[in-house]
GROMACS .gro file of C-alpha atoms in nm:
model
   97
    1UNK     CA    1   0.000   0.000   0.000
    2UNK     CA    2   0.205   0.286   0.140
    3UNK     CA    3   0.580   0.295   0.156
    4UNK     CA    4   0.830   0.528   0.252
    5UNK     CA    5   1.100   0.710   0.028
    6UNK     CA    6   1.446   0.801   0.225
    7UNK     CA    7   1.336   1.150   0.283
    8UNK     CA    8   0.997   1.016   0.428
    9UNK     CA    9   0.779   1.132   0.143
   10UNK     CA   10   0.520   0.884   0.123
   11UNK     CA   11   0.447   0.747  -0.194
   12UNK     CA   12   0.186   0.553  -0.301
   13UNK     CA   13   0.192   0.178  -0.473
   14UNK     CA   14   0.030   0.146  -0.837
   15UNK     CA   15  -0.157  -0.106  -0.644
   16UNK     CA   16  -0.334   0.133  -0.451
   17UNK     CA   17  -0.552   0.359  -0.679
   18UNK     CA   18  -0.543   0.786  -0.597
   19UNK     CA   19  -0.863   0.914  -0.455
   20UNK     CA   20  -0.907   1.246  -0.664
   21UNK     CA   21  -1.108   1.527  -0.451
   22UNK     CA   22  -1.462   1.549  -0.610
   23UNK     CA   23  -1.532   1.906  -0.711
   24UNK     CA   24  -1.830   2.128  -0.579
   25UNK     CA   25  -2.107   2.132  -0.866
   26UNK     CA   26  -2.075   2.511  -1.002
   27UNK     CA   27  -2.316   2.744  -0.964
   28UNK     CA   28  -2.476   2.895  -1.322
   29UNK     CA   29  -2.350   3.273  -1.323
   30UNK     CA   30  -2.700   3.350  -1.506
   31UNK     CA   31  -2.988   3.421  -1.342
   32UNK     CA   32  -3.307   3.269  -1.392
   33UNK     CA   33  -3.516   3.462  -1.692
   34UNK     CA   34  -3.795   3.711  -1.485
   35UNK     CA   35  -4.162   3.711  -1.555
   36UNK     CA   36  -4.231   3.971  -1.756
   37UNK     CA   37  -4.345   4.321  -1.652
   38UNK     CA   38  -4.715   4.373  -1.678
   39UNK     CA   39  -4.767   4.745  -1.655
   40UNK     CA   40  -5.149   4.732  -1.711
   41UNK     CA   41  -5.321   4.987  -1.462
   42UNK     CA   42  -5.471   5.350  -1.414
   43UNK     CA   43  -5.179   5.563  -1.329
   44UNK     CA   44  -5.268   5.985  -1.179
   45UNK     CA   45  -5.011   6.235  -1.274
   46UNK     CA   46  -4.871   6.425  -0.973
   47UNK     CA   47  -4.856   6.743  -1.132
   48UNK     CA   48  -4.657   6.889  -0.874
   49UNK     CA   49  -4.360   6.628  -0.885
   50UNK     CA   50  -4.392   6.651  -1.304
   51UNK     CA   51  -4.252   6.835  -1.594
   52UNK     CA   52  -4.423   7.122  -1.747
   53UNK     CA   53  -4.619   6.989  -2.115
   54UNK     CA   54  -4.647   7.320  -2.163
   55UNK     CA   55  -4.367   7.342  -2.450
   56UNK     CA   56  -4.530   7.005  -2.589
   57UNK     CA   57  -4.909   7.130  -2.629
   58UNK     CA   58  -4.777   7.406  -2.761
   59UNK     CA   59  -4.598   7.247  -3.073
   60UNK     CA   60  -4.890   7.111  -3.092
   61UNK     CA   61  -5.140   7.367  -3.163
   62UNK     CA   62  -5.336   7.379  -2.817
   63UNK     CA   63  -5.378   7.739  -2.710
   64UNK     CA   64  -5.287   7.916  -2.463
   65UNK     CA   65  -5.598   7.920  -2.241
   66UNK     CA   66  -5.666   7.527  -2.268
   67UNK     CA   67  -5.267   7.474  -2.216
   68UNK     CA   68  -5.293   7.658  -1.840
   69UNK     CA   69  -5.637   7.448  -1.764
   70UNK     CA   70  -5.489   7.130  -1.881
   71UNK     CA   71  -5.159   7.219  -1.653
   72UNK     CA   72  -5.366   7.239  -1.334
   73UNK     CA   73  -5.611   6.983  -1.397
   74UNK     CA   74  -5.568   6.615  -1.283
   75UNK     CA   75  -5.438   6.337  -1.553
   76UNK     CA   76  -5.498   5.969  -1.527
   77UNK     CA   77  -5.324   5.754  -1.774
   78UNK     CA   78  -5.521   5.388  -1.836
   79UNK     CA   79  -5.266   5.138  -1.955
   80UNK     CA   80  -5.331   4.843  -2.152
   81UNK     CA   81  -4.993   4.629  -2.166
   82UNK     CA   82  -4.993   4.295  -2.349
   83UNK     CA   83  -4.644   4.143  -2.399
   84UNK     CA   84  -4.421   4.356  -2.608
   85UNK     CA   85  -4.751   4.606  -2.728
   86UNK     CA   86  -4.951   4.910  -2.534
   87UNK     CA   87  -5.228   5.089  -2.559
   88UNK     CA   88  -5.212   5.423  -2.307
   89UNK     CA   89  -5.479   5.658  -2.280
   90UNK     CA   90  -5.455   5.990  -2.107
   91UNK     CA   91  -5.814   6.050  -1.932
   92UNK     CA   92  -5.864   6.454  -1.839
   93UNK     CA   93  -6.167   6.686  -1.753
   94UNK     CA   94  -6.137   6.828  -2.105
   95UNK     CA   95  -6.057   6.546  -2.317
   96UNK     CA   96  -5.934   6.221  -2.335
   97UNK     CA   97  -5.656   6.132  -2.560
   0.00000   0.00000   0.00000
């Protein structure tokens, strides 16, 4: 089985097979693939913690009067999200879009 060299390194026989160490299984470095994101709902605009549209309705032809109604009023946006389409709809007093 085991025998000893002159320096007392202890060999083993060829009769004697070498246990090799048995290596951890690896863990994947990918995650697992995430549901995806269903952003259906009815969202309200915080008009105080958003950005003026102002510049927007007005490159788009909405005057003046309606454009400082529209700014104070309250906007809910209805989304419809179905895989890799939408369908958002901004609900206001005045109109819905």
């Amino acid at each position: 089985s085991c025998r000893r060299d002159r320096v007392g390194v202890r060999r083993f026989s060829p009769k004697t097979p070498r246990k090799t160490p048995q290596k951890a299984p690896r863990k994947s470095i990918f995650k697992k693939a995430l549901p995806p994101l269903d952003y259906s709902g009815h969202y309200k605009l915080d008009v105080d913690a958003s950005d003026s549209s102002d510049e927007m309705m007005a490159a788009l032809g909405v005057p003046w009067v309606a454009r400082r109604a529209i700014a104070k009023a309250s906007r809910t946006v209805h989304i419809e999200h179905d895989h890799d389409q939408w369908d958002e709809t901004t609900v206001t007093p005045f109109r819905t879009v």
